[in-house]
Amino acid sequence: MDYFTALRVFLRASQVRSFSGVAAELGMEVSTVSRHISRLEADLAVALFNRTTRGLHLTEAGGLLQARASRIMADLDHAREEVTLHNASPQGLLRINVPGCFGRRHVMPHMAAFLADFPDIRADVMLTDTTVDLIESGTDVAIRIGALPDSTLVARRLATQSRMVVGTPAYIARAGRPETPDDLRAHSCLLFTLHCSNAWYYRPDGATDTPFEKLPVTGLLKANESEALLDATLQDIGLALLPDWLTGPYLRQGRLVRVLADFEWVLAPGAERAIWAVYPPKKVVAPKVRSFIHFMSRRFRDPLYWDPS
């Protein structure tokens, strides 16, 4: 007996409730459908259907088999799809969602190389700092930065992220170089509008078992976007707590100076902060999505190219 075919016939019969209906759907003779069910019942030594003039009705044993067999056949279908797609060529429209500043500086500069590597992919890139619902928007993959909220999305860490307190040489010459975190209370600290606590958090660098301490800070300017805070910092307005992927080139050029480097700084304590690729949960990840994530993980591999050292 072809057990898999018999199970497929049984599952369709349990849904259609008619041998003739299954036969028409699967392109079989009604007698062939009946023979598959009879052989399955003989093998299991149970009746799977009660047959009446109004159609087929599952027996208790048939209901048990339906529940188990449905999962088995679904797993088989997923396995076949996964193996088929494993060596499939990445192709089609890839919808990508990326934070604006990071996307402009660290995704778009790599897109020409990505599309050259995968010529059958077309990319639709949305740059926005708004968290988009990937499923509702039809987004294939997104890059998210910071601590991820609990969700059903699948996440892969692409790179680490750290923040540092920076200012221009001119500002530090004018206002003085802070030697301790508490010295920041006397400085103009440029704040990120979306974090309304007006505080930065710190702990000794490498002291992962030590809780962060809250440090209230004030300054002359707030902004809702990291690039705007960078621009304000470069205009000597004050000190800012900015991500390493944004400050690296300016530190290498000497246009910015890092202060209080012996401490780990965050805008808010919480879960691991990193640069992530996230995508909707699927048993089979499309080759175009796998290719994009793998490509970006190679571009962002350690040592990170934006590291100022």
PDB file of C-alpha atoms in Angstrom:
ATOM      1  CA  MET A   1       0.000   0.000   0.000  1.00  0.00           C
ATOM      2  CA  ASP A   2       1.187   3.530  -0.841  1.00  0.00           C
ATOM      3  CA  TYR A   3       0.680   4.831   2.682  1.00  0.00           C
ATOM      4  CA  PHE A   4       1.239   8.523   1.929  1.00  0.00           C
ATOM      5  CA  THR A   5      -1.235   8.487  -0.951  1.00  0.00           C
ATOM      6  CA  ALA A   6      -3.733   6.631   1.207  1.00  0.00           C
ATOM      7  CA  LEU A   7      -3.362   9.234   3.958  1.00  0.00           C
ATOM      8  CA  ARG A   8      -3.809  12.104   1.507  1.00  0.00           C
ATOM      9  CA  VAL A   9      -6.951  10.473   0.117  1.00  0.00           C
ATOM     10  CA  PHE A  10      -8.249   9.885   3.649  1.00  0.00           C
ATOM     11  CA  LEU A  11      -7.615  13.520   4.678  1.00  0.00           C
ATOM     12  CA  ARG A  12      -9.411  14.883   1.597  1.00  0.00           C
ATOM     13  CA  ALA A  13     -12.296  12.468   2.174  1.00  0.00           C
ATOM     14  CA  SER A  14     -12.551  13.636   5.807  1.00  0.00           C
ATOM     15  CA  GLN A  15     -12.978  17.206   4.520  1.00  0.00           C
ATOM     16  CA  VAL A  16     -15.055  16.626   1.364  1.00  0.00           C
ATOM     17  CA  ARG A  17     -17.175  13.874   2.981  1.00  0.00           C
ATOM     18  CA  SER A  18     -17.654  12.195  -0.389  1.00  0.00           C
ATOM     19  CA  PHE A  19     -15.618   9.565  -2.241  1.00  0.00           C
ATOM     20  CA  SER A  20     -16.883  10.832  -5.579  1.00  0.00           C
ATOM     21  CA  GLY A  21     -15.912  14.386  -4.650  1.00  0.00           C
ATOM     22  CA  VAL A  22     -12.377  13.269  -3.722  1.00  0.00           C
ATOM     23  CA  ALA A  23     -12.132  11.237  -6.924  1.00  0.00           C
ATOM     24  CA  ALA A  24     -13.084  14.247  -9.067  1.00  0.00           C
ATOM     25  CA  GLU A  25     -10.666  16.497  -7.195  1.00  0.00           C
ATOM     26  CA  LEU A  26      -7.689  14.100  -7.374  1.00  0.00           C
ATOM     27  CA  GLY A  27      -8.386  12.719 -10.847  1.00  0.00           C
ATOM     28  CA  MET A  28      -9.012   9.160  -9.621  1.00  0.00           C
ATOM     29  CA  GLU A  29     -11.736   6.589 -10.095  1.00  0.00           C
ATOM     30  CA  VAL A  30     -14.200   6.379  -7.211  1.00  0.00           C
ATOM     31  CA  SER A  31     -13.219   2.719  -6.828  1.00  0.00           C
ATOM     32  CA  THR A  32      -9.573   3.770  -6.377  1.00  0.00           C
ATOM     33  CA  VAL A  33     -10.509   6.182  -3.611  1.00  0.00           C
ATOM     34  CA  SER A  34     -12.590   3.512  -1.927  1.00  0.00           C
ATOM     35  CA  ARG A  35      -9.739   0.995  -2.236  1.00  0.00           C
ATOM     36  CA  HIS A  36      -7.236   3.392  -0.540  1.00  0.00           C
ATOM     37  CA  ILE A  37      -9.617   3.909   2.380  1.00  0.00           C
ATOM     38  CA  SER A  38     -10.378   0.190   2.678  1.00  0.00           C
ATOM     39  CA  ARG A  39      -6.685  -0.746   2.730  1.00  0.00           C
ATOM     40  CA  LEU A  40      -6.008   1.920   5.344  1.00  0.00           C
ATOM     41  CA  GLU A  41      -8.861   0.623   7.516  1.00  0.00           C
ATOM     42  CA  ALA A  42      -7.624  -2.961   7.099  1.00  0.00           C
ATOM     43  CA  ASP A  43      -4.092  -1.957   8.073  1.00  0.00           C
ATOM     44  CA  LEU A  44      -5.289  -0.116  11.182  1.00  0.00           C
ATOM     45  CA  ALA A  45      -8.013  -2.657  11.974  1.00  0.00           C
ATOM     46  CA  VAL A  46     -10.543   0.127  12.578  1.00  0.00           C
ATOM     47  CA  ALA A  47     -13.383   1.784  10.701  1.00  0.00           C
ATOM     48  CA  LEU A  48     -12.477   5.364   9.746  1.00  0.00           C
ATOM     49  CA  PHE A  49     -15.862   6.452   8.392  1.00  0.00           C
ATOM     50  CA  ASN A  50     -19.509   5.779   9.057  1.00  0.00           C
ATOM     51  CA  ARG A  51     -21.164   5.722   5.647  1.00  0.00           C
ATOM     52  CA  THR A  52     -24.743   7.004   5.363  1.00  0.00           C
ATOM     53  CA  THR A  53     -26.944   8.174   2.518  1.00  0.00           C
ATOM     54  CA  ARG A  54     -26.016  11.744   3.501  1.00  0.00           C
ATOM     55  CA  GLY A  55     -22.284  11.140   3.124  1.00  0.00           C
ATOM     56  CA  LEU A  56     -19.255  10.190   5.174  1.00  0.00           C
ATOM     57  CA  HIS A  57     -18.797  10.846   8.878  1.00  0.00           C
ATOM     58  CA  LEU A  58     -15.592  10.264  10.782  1.00  0.00           C
ATOM     59  CA  THR A  59     -15.587   7.658  13.499  1.00  0.00           C
ATOM     60  CA  GLU A  60     -13.798   8.372  16.751  1.00  0.00           C
ATOM     61  CA  ALA A  61     -10.746   6.499  15.420  1.00  0.00           C
ATOM     62  CA  GLY A  62     -11.019   8.422  12.173  1.00  0.00           C
ATOM     63  CA  GLY A  63     -11.003  11.699  14.069  1.00  0.00           C
ATOM     64  CA  LEU A  64      -7.823  10.697  15.908  1.00  0.00           C
ATOM     65  CA  LEU A  65      -6.128   9.732  12.649  1.00  0.00           C
ATOM     66  CA  GLN A  66      -7.220  12.955  10.986  1.00  0.00           C
ATOM     67  CA  ALA A  67      -5.674  15.101  13.737  1.00  0.00           C
ATOM     68  CA  ARG A  68      -2.331  13.255  13.682  1.00  0.00           C
ATOM     69  CA  ALA A  69      -2.150  12.736   9.926  1.00  0.00           C
ATOM     70  CA  SER A  70      -2.895  16.413   9.217  1.00  0.00           C
ATOM     71  CA  ARG A  71       0.172  17.457  11.212  1.00  0.00           C
ATOM     72  CA  ILE A  72       2.332  14.753   9.634  1.00  0.00           C
ATOM     73  CA  MET A  73       1.369  15.680   6.085  1.00  0.00           C
ATOM     74  CA  ALA A  74       1.802  19.406   6.803  1.00  0.00           C
ATOM     75  CA  ASP A  75       5.306  18.727   8.128  1.00  0.00           C
ATOM     76  CA  LEU A  76       6.072  16.658   5.042  1.00  0.00           C
ATOM     77  CA  ASP A  77       4.864  19.443   2.755  1.00  0.00           C
ATOM     78  CA  HIS A  78       6.968  22.000   4.624  1.00  0.00           C
ATOM     79  CA  ALA A  79      10.018  19.721   4.459  1.00  0.00           C
ATOM     80  CA  ARG A  80       9.604  19.251   0.708  1.00  0.00           C
ATOM     81  CA  GLU A  81       9.177  23.008   0.233  1.00  0.00           C
ATOM     82  CA  GLU A  82      12.224  23.775   2.370  1.00  0.00           C
ATOM     83  CA  VAL A  83      14.443  21.312   0.510  1.00  0.00           C
ATOM     84  CA  THR A  84      13.177  22.587  -2.850  1.00  0.00           C
ATOM     85  CA  LEU A  85      13.845  26.206  -1.893  1.00  0.00           C
ATOM     86  CA  HIS A  86      17.244  25.430  -0.348  1.00  0.00           C
ATOM     87  CA  ASN A  87      18.983  25.499  -3.719  1.00  0.00           C
ATOM     88  CA  ALA A  88      16.499  27.796  -5.432  1.00  0.00           C
ATOM     89  CA  SER A  89      17.817  30.997  -6.938  1.00  0.00           C
ATOM     90  CA  PRO A  90      16.931  34.084  -4.848  1.00  0.00           C
ATOM     91  CA  GLN A  91      14.465  36.051  -6.905  1.00  0.00           C
ATOM     92  CA  GLY A  92      11.438  38.330  -6.845  1.00  0.00           C
ATOM     93  CA  LEU A  93      10.525  41.555  -5.089  1.00  0.00           C
ATOM     94  CA  LEU A  94      12.201  41.986  -1.682  1.00  0.00           C
ATOM     95  CA  ARG A  95      10.442  44.500   0.573  1.00  0.00           C
ATOM     96  CA  ILE A  96      12.842  45.906   3.178  1.00  0.00           C
ATOM     97  CA  ASN A  97      12.112  48.228   6.108  1.00  0.00           C
ATOM     98  CA  VAL A  98      15.050  50.158   7.598  1.00  0.00           C
ATOM     99  CA  PRO A  99      15.460  53.047  10.107  1.00  0.00           C
ATOM    100  CA  GLY A 100      16.127  56.256   8.189  1.00  0.00           C
ATOM    101  CA  CYS A 101      19.554  57.325   9.410  1.00  0.00           C
ATOM    102  CA  PHE A 102      21.015  53.816   9.568  1.00  0.00           C
ATOM    103  CA  GLY A 103      19.525  52.977   6.188  1.00  0.00           C
ATOM    104  CA  ARG A 104      21.055  56.003   4.499  1.00  0.00           C
ATOM    105  CA  ARG A 105      24.501  55.362   5.978  1.00  0.00           C
ATOM    106  CA  HIS A 106      24.788  51.588   6.195  1.00  0.00           C
ATOM    107  CA  VAL A 107      22.194  49.889   3.972  1.00  0.00           C
ATOM    108  CA  MET A 108      21.786  51.959   0.817  1.00  0.00           C
ATOM    109  CA  PRO A 109      25.582  52.175   0.226  1.00  0.00           C
ATOM    110  CA  HIS A 110      25.616  48.348  -0.014  1.00  0.00           C
ATOM    111  CA  MET A 111      22.523  47.870  -2.190  1.00  0.00           C
ATOM    112  CA  ALA A 112      24.367  48.101  -5.516  1.00  0.00           C
ATOM    113  CA  ALA A 113      26.643  45.232  -4.485  1.00  0.00           C
ATOM    114  CA  PHE A 114      23.701  43.211  -3.152  1.00  0.00           C
ATOM    115  CA  LEU A 115      21.711  43.597  -6.375  1.00  0.00           C
ATOM    116  CA  ALA A 116      24.787  42.761  -8.435  1.00  0.00           C
ATOM    117  CA  ASP A 117      25.245  39.544  -6.438  1.00  0.00           C
ATOM    118  CA  PHE A 118      21.550  38.632  -6.837  1.00  0.00           C
ATOM    119  CA  PRO A 119      20.412  39.961 -10.238  1.00  0.00           C
ATOM    120  CA  ASP A 120      16.996  38.255 -10.049  1.00  0.00           C
ATOM    121  CA  ILE A 121      16.008  40.251  -6.941  1.00  0.00           C
ATOM    122  CA  ARG A 122      14.285  43.642  -7.098  1.00  0.00           C
ATOM    123  CA  ALA A 123      14.338  45.702  -3.903  1.00  0.00           C
ATOM    124  CA  ASP A 124      11.695  47.995  -2.436  1.00  0.00           C
ATOM    125  CA  VAL A 125      13.342  49.807   0.494  1.00  0.00           C
ATOM    126  CA  MET A 126      11.304  51.844   2.969  1.00  0.00           C
ATOM    127  CA  LEU A 127      13.337  54.164   5.190  1.00  0.00           C
ATOM    128  CA  THR A 128      11.342  55.118   8.257  1.00  0.00           C
ATOM    129  CA  ASP A 129      11.851  55.438  12.000  1.00  0.00           C
ATOM    130  CA  THR A 130       8.279  54.269  12.597  1.00  0.00           C
ATOM    131  CA  THR A 131       7.941  50.629  13.649  1.00  0.00           C
ATOM    132  CA  VAL A 132       5.989  49.008  10.836  1.00  0.00           C
ATOM    133  CA  ASP A 133       3.864  45.881  11.216  1.00  0.00           C
ATOM    134  CA  LEU A 134       5.727  43.528   8.887  1.00  0.00           C
ATOM    135  CA  ILE A 135       2.819  41.195   8.246  1.00  0.00           C
ATOM    136  CA  GLU A 136       0.206  43.870   7.573  1.00  0.00           C
ATOM    137  CA  SER A 137       2.572  45.872   5.346  1.00  0.00           C
ATOM    138  CA  GLY A 138       3.810  42.834   3.437  1.00  0.00           C
ATOM    139  CA  THR A 139       7.420  43.531   4.464  1.00  0.00           C
ATOM    140  CA  ASP A 140       9.790  40.614   3.915  1.00  0.00           C
ATOM    141  CA  VAL A 141      12.580  41.713   6.258  1.00  0.00           C
ATOM    142  CA  ALA A 142      13.374  44.699   8.460  1.00  0.00           C
ATOM    143  CA  ILE A 143      16.438  46.007  10.206  1.00  0.00           C
ATOM    144  CA  ARG A 144      15.767  47.125  13.761  1.00  0.00           C
ATOM    145  CA  ILE A 145      18.165  48.763  16.194  1.00  0.00           C
ATOM    146  CA  GLY A 146      18.302  48.561  19.973  1.00  0.00           C
ATOM    147  CA  ALA A 147      16.458  46.254  22.348  1.00  0.00           C
ATOM    148  CA  LEU A 148      13.757  44.207  20.647  1.00  0.00           C
ATOM    149  CA  PRO A 149      10.317  43.996  22.256  1.00  0.00           C
ATOM    150  CA  ASP A 150       8.803  40.573  22.767  1.00  0.00           C
ATOM    151  CA  SER A 151       7.081  39.552  19.554  1.00  0.00           C
ATOM    152  CA  THR A 152       6.428  36.612  17.273  1.00  0.00           C
ATOM    153  CA  LEU A 153       8.982  37.915  14.753  1.00  0.00           C
ATOM    154  CA  VAL A 154      12.133  35.935  14.096  1.00  0.00           C
ATOM    155  CA  ALA A 155      15.288  37.952  14.851  1.00  0.00           C
ATOM    156  CA  ARG A 156      18.919  37.498  13.845  1.00  0.00           C
ATOM    157  CA  ARG A 157      21.642  39.706  15.305  1.00  0.00           C
ATOM    158  CA  LEU A 158      23.635  41.356  12.521  1.00  0.00           C
ATOM    159  CA  ALA A 159      26.016  43.449  14.621  1.00  0.00           C
ATOM    160  CA  THR A 160      26.614  44.851  18.061  1.00  0.00           C
ATOM    161  CA  GLN A 161      25.701  48.415  18.901  1.00  0.00           C
ATOM    162  CA  SER A 162      27.078  50.695  21.585  1.00  0.00           C
ATOM    163  CA  ARG A 163      26.549  54.341  22.459  1.00  0.00           C
ATOM    164  CA  MET A 164      29.197  56.854  23.439  1.00  0.00           C
ATOM    165  CA  VAL A 165      29.281  60.365  24.852  1.00  0.00           C
ATOM    166  CA  VAL A 166      30.868  62.660  22.272  1.00  0.00           C
ATOM    167  CA  GLY A 167      31.482  66.353  21.696  1.00  0.00           C
ATOM    168  CA  THR A 168      33.611  68.556  19.463  1.00  0.00           C
ATOM    169  CA  PRO A 169      37.105  69.688  20.480  1.00  0.00           C
ATOM    170  CA  ALA A 170      35.820  73.283  20.425  1.00  0.00           C
ATOM    171  CA  TYR A 171      32.958  72.526  22.838  1.00  0.00           C
ATOM    172  CA  ILE A 172      35.235  70.608  25.218  1.00  0.00           C
ATOM    173  CA  ALA A 173      37.821  73.411  25.134  1.00  0.00           C
ATOM    174  CA  ARG A 174      35.073  75.868  26.053  1.00  0.00           C
ATOM    175  CA  ALA A 175      33.093  73.856  28.618  1.00  0.00           C
ATOM    176  CA  GLY A 176      35.759  71.543  29.997  1.00  0.00           C
ATOM    177  CA  ARG A 177      36.219  67.780  29.699  1.00  0.00           C
ATOM    178  CA  PRO A 178      34.007  65.741  32.049  1.00  0.00           C
ATOM    179  CA  GLU A 179      36.067  63.351  34.171  1.00  0.00           C
ATOM    180  CA  THR A 180      33.192  61.580  35.954  1.00  0.00           C
ATOM    181  CA  PRO A 181      29.597  60.873  34.917  1.00  0.00           C
ATOM    182  CA  ASP A 182      28.396  63.349  37.544  1.00  0.00           C
ATOM    183  CA  ASP A 183      30.292  66.117  35.731  1.00  0.00           C
ATOM    184  CA  LEU A 184      27.724  65.859  32.914  1.00  0.00           C
ATOM    185  CA  ARG A 185      25.180  67.630  35.125  1.00  0.00           C
ATOM    186  CA  ALA A 186      27.064  70.860  34.432  1.00  0.00           C
ATOM    187  CA  HIS A 187      27.157  70.329  30.648  1.00  0.00           C
ATOM    188  CA  SER A 188      24.751  70.965  27.798  1.00  0.00           C
ATOM    189  CA  CYS A 189      23.630  67.414  26.989  1.00  0.00           C
ATOM    190  CA  LEU A 190      21.682  67.050  23.749  1.00  0.00           C
ATOM    191  CA  LEU A 191      18.665  64.825  24.289  1.00  0.00           C
ATOM    192  CA  PHE A 192      16.716  62.347  22.219  1.00  0.00           C
ATOM    193  CA  THR A 193      13.069  63.438  22.243  1.00  0.00           C
ATOM    194  CA  LEU A 194      11.625  59.917  22.151  1.00  0.00           C
ATOM    195  CA  HIS A 195      13.212  59.184  25.546  1.00  0.00           C
ATOM    196  CA  CYS A 196      11.303  61.572  27.770  1.00  0.00           C
ATOM    197  CA  SER A 197      13.146  60.736  31.025  1.00  0.00           C
ATOM    198  CA  ASN A 198      15.819  63.435  30.410  1.00  0.00           C
ATOM    199  CA  ALA A 199      18.382  60.966  31.721  1.00  0.00           C
ATOM    200  CA  TRP A 200      21.247  58.827  30.537  1.00  0.00           C
ATOM    201  CA  TYR A 201      22.240  55.534  32.158  1.00  0.00           C
ATOM    202  CA  TYR A 202      25.746  54.245  32.815  1.00  0.00           C
ATOM    203  CA  ARG A 203      27.835  51.594  34.510  1.00  0.00           C
ATOM    204  CA  PRO A 204      31.555  50.727  34.465  1.00  0.00           C
ATOM    205  CA  ASP A 205      32.548  49.264  31.110  1.00  0.00           C
ATOM    206  CA  GLY A 206      32.501  45.457  31.205  1.00  0.00           C
ATOM    207  CA  ALA A 207      30.599  45.291  34.507  1.00  0.00           C
ATOM    208  CA  THR A 208      27.722  43.309  33.048  1.00  0.00           C
ATOM    209  CA  ASP A 209      26.487  42.192  36.479  1.00  0.00           C
ATOM    210  CA  THR A 210      26.248  45.792  37.705  1.00  0.00           C
ATOM    211  CA  PRO A 211      22.932  47.617  37.274  1.00  0.00           C
ATOM    212  CA  PHE A 212      22.887  50.851  35.308  1.00  0.00           C
ATOM    213  CA  GLU A 213      22.756  54.100  37.271  1.00  0.00           C
ATOM    214  CA  LYS A 214      20.396  56.846  36.200  1.00  0.00           C
ATOM    215  CA  LEU A 215      21.945  60.258  35.547  1.00  0.00           C
ATOM    216  CA  PRO A 216      19.563  63.215  35.008  1.00  0.00           C
ATOM    217  CA  VAL A 217      20.954  65.564  32.331  1.00  0.00           C
ATOM    218  CA  THR A 218      19.808  68.813  30.718  1.00  0.00           C
ATOM    219  CA  GLY A 219      20.794  70.691  27.597  1.00  0.00           C
ATOM    220  CA  LEU A 220      20.020  73.374  25.073  1.00  0.00           C
ATOM    221  CA  LEU A 221      18.447  71.162  22.415  1.00  0.00           C
ATOM    222  CA  LYS A 222      16.352  68.056  21.868  1.00  0.00           C
ATOM    223  CA  ALA A 223      15.718  66.211  18.611  1.00  0.00           C
ATOM    224  CA  ASN A 224      13.785  63.127  17.567  1.00  0.00           C
ATOM    225  CA  GLU A 225      16.454  61.739  15.238  1.00  0.00           C
ATOM    226  CA  SER A 226      20.081  60.734  15.722  1.00  0.00           C
ATOM    227  CA  GLU A 227      21.340  62.555  12.631  1.00  0.00           C
ATOM    228  CA  ALA A 228      19.877  65.820  13.914  1.00  0.00           C
ATOM    229  CA  LEU A 229      21.648  65.336  17.248  1.00  0.00           C
ATOM    230  CA  LEU A 230      24.886  64.650  15.375  1.00  0.00           C
ATOM    231  CA  ASP A 231      24.490  67.881  13.399  1.00  0.00           C
ATOM    232  CA  ALA A 232      23.877  69.830  16.615  1.00  0.00           C
ATOM    233  CA  THR A 233      26.913  68.232  18.263  1.00  0.00           C
ATOM    234  CA  LEU A 234      29.123  69.163  15.292  1.00  0.00           C
ATOM    235  CA  GLN A 235      27.928  72.761  15.740  1.00  0.00           C
ATOM    236  CA  ASP A 236      29.498  72.808  19.238  1.00  0.00           C
ATOM    237  CA  ILE A 237      26.122  73.022  21.026  1.00  0.00           C
ATOM    238  CA  GLY A 238      26.883  70.307  23.561  1.00  0.00           C
ATOM    239  CA  LEU A 239      27.590  66.635  24.263  1.00  0.00           C
ATOM    240  CA  ALA A 240      25.446  63.843  22.819  1.00  0.00           C
ATOM    241  CA  LEU A 241      24.969  60.134  23.484  1.00  0.00           C
ATOM    242  CA  LEU A 242      25.179  58.688  19.967  1.00  0.00           C
ATOM    243  CA  PRO A 243      25.514  55.207  18.435  1.00  0.00           C
ATOM    244  CA  ASP A 244      28.916  53.994  17.292  1.00  0.00           C
ATOM    245  CA  TRP A 245      27.702  53.377  13.729  1.00  0.00           C
ATOM    246  CA  LEU A 246      27.031  57.114  13.451  1.00  0.00           C
ATOM    247  CA  THR A 247      30.069  58.594  15.203  1.00  0.00           C
ATOM    248  CA  GLY A 248      32.875  56.424  13.806  1.00  0.00           C
ATOM    249  CA  PRO A 249      33.959  58.565  10.817  1.00  0.00           C
ATOM    250  CA  TYR A 250      33.867  61.800  12.831  1.00  0.00           C
ATOM    251  CA  LEU A 251      35.997  60.313  15.600  1.00  0.00           C
ATOM    252  CA  ARG A 252      38.576  59.128  13.057  1.00  0.00           C
ATOM    253  CA  GLN A 253      38.649  62.612  11.487  1.00  0.00           C
ATOM    254  CA  GLY A 254      39.047  64.277  14.883  1.00  0.00           C
ATOM    255  CA  ARG A 255      35.836  66.275  14.435  1.00  0.00           C
ATOM    256  CA  LEU A 256      34.381  64.528  17.507  1.00  0.00           C
ATOM    257  CA  VAL A 257      36.027  63.435  20.746  1.00  0.00           C
ATOM    258  CA  ARG A 258      34.809  60.613  22.966  1.00  0.00           C
ATOM    259  CA  VAL A 259      34.592  61.296  26.690  1.00  0.00           C
ATOM    260  CA  LEU A 260      33.978  58.997  29.676  1.00  0.00           C
ATOM    261  CA  ALA A 261      35.021  55.987  27.622  1.00  0.00           C
ATOM    262  CA  ASP A 262      35.499  53.869  30.768  1.00  0.00           C
ATOM    263  CA  PHE A 263      31.716  53.572  31.109  1.00  0.00           C
ATOM    264  CA  GLU A 264      28.975  51.784  29.201  1.00  0.00           C
ATOM    265  CA  TRP A 265      26.188  54.200  28.238  1.00  0.00           C
ATOM    266  CA  VAL A 266      22.573  53.582  27.233  1.00  0.00           C
ATOM    267  CA  LEU A 267      19.469  55.684  26.755  1.00  0.00           C
ATOM    268  CA  ALA A 268      17.486  53.217  28.842  1.00  0.00           C
ATOM    269  CA  PRO A 269      18.340  49.953  30.622  1.00  0.00           C
ATOM    270  CA  GLY A 270      16.836  46.756  29.324  1.00  0.00           C
ATOM    271  CA  ALA A 271      17.427  43.841  26.965  1.00  0.00           C
ATOM    272  CA  GLU A 272      20.411  43.364  24.659  1.00  0.00           C
ATOM    273  CA  ARG A 273      20.980  46.242  22.282  1.00  0.00           C
ATOM    274  CA  ALA A 274      22.125  45.325  18.810  1.00  0.00           C
ATOM    275  CA  ILE A 275      21.396  45.682  15.109  1.00  0.00           C
ATOM    276  CA  TRP A 276      18.898  43.016  14.105  1.00  0.00           C
ATOM    277  CA  ALA A 277      17.324  41.553  11.014  1.00  0.00           C
ATOM    278  CA  VAL A 278      13.732  40.565  11.755  1.00  0.00           C
ATOM    279  CA  TYR A 279      11.180  38.796   9.597  1.00  0.00           C
ATOM    280  CA  PRO A 280       7.770  37.152  10.001  1.00  0.00           C
ATOM    281  CA  PRO A 281       7.791  33.614  11.385  1.00  0.00           C
ATOM    282  CA  LYS A 282       7.694  31.038   8.611  1.00  0.00           C
ATOM    283  CA  LYS A 283       8.694  27.412   8.494  1.00  0.00           C
ATOM    284  CA  VAL A 284      10.443  28.114   5.208  1.00  0.00           C
ATOM    285  CA  VAL A 285      12.422  31.349   4.814  1.00  0.00           C
ATOM    286  CA  ALA A 286      12.429  32.586   1.216  1.00  0.00           C
ATOM    287  CA  PRO A 287      15.857  32.535  -0.484  1.00  0.00           C
ATOM    288  CA  LYS A 288      15.632  36.287  -1.168  1.00  0.00           C
ATOM    289  CA  VAL A 289      15.276  36.964   2.580  1.00  0.00           C
ATOM    290  CA  ARG A 290      18.053  34.536   3.537  1.00  0.00           C
ATOM    291  CA  SER A 291      20.325  36.107   0.930  1.00  0.00           C
ATOM    292  CA  PHE A 292      19.762  39.649   2.193  1.00  0.00           C
ATOM    293  CA  ILE A 293      20.367  38.703   5.836  1.00  0.00           C
ATOM    294  CA  HIS A 294      23.498  36.728   4.986  1.00  0.00           C
ATOM    295  CA  PHE A 295      24.811  39.546   2.783  1.00  0.00           C
ATOM    296  CA  MET A 296      24.313  42.189   5.486  1.00  0.00           C
ATOM    297  CA  SER A 297      25.758  39.985   8.229  1.00  0.00           C
ATOM    298  CA  ARG A 298      28.938  39.651   6.161  1.00  0.00           C
ATOM    299  CA  ARG A 299      29.088  43.416   5.610  1.00  0.00           C
ATOM    300  CA  PHE A 300      28.673  44.061   9.345  1.00  0.00           C
ATOM    301  CA  ARG A 301      30.958  41.307  10.617  1.00  0.00           C
ATOM    302  CA  ASP A 302      33.561  42.046  13.290  1.00  0.00           C
ATOM    303  CA  PRO A 303      35.579  44.150  13.251  1.00  0.00           C
ATOM    304  CA  LEU A 304      32.845  46.580  12.277  1.00  0.00           C
ATOM    305  CA  TYR A 305      33.964  48.930   9.544  1.00  0.00           C
ATOM    306  CA  TRP A 306      32.547  51.922  11.429  1.00  0.00           C
ATOM    307  CA  ASP A 307      34.696  51.196  14.500  1.00  0.00           C
ATOM    308  CA  PRO A 308      36.852  54.323  14.969  1.00  0.00           C
ATOM    309  CA  SER A 309      39.835  52.410  16.402  1.00  0.00           C
TER     310      SER A 309
END
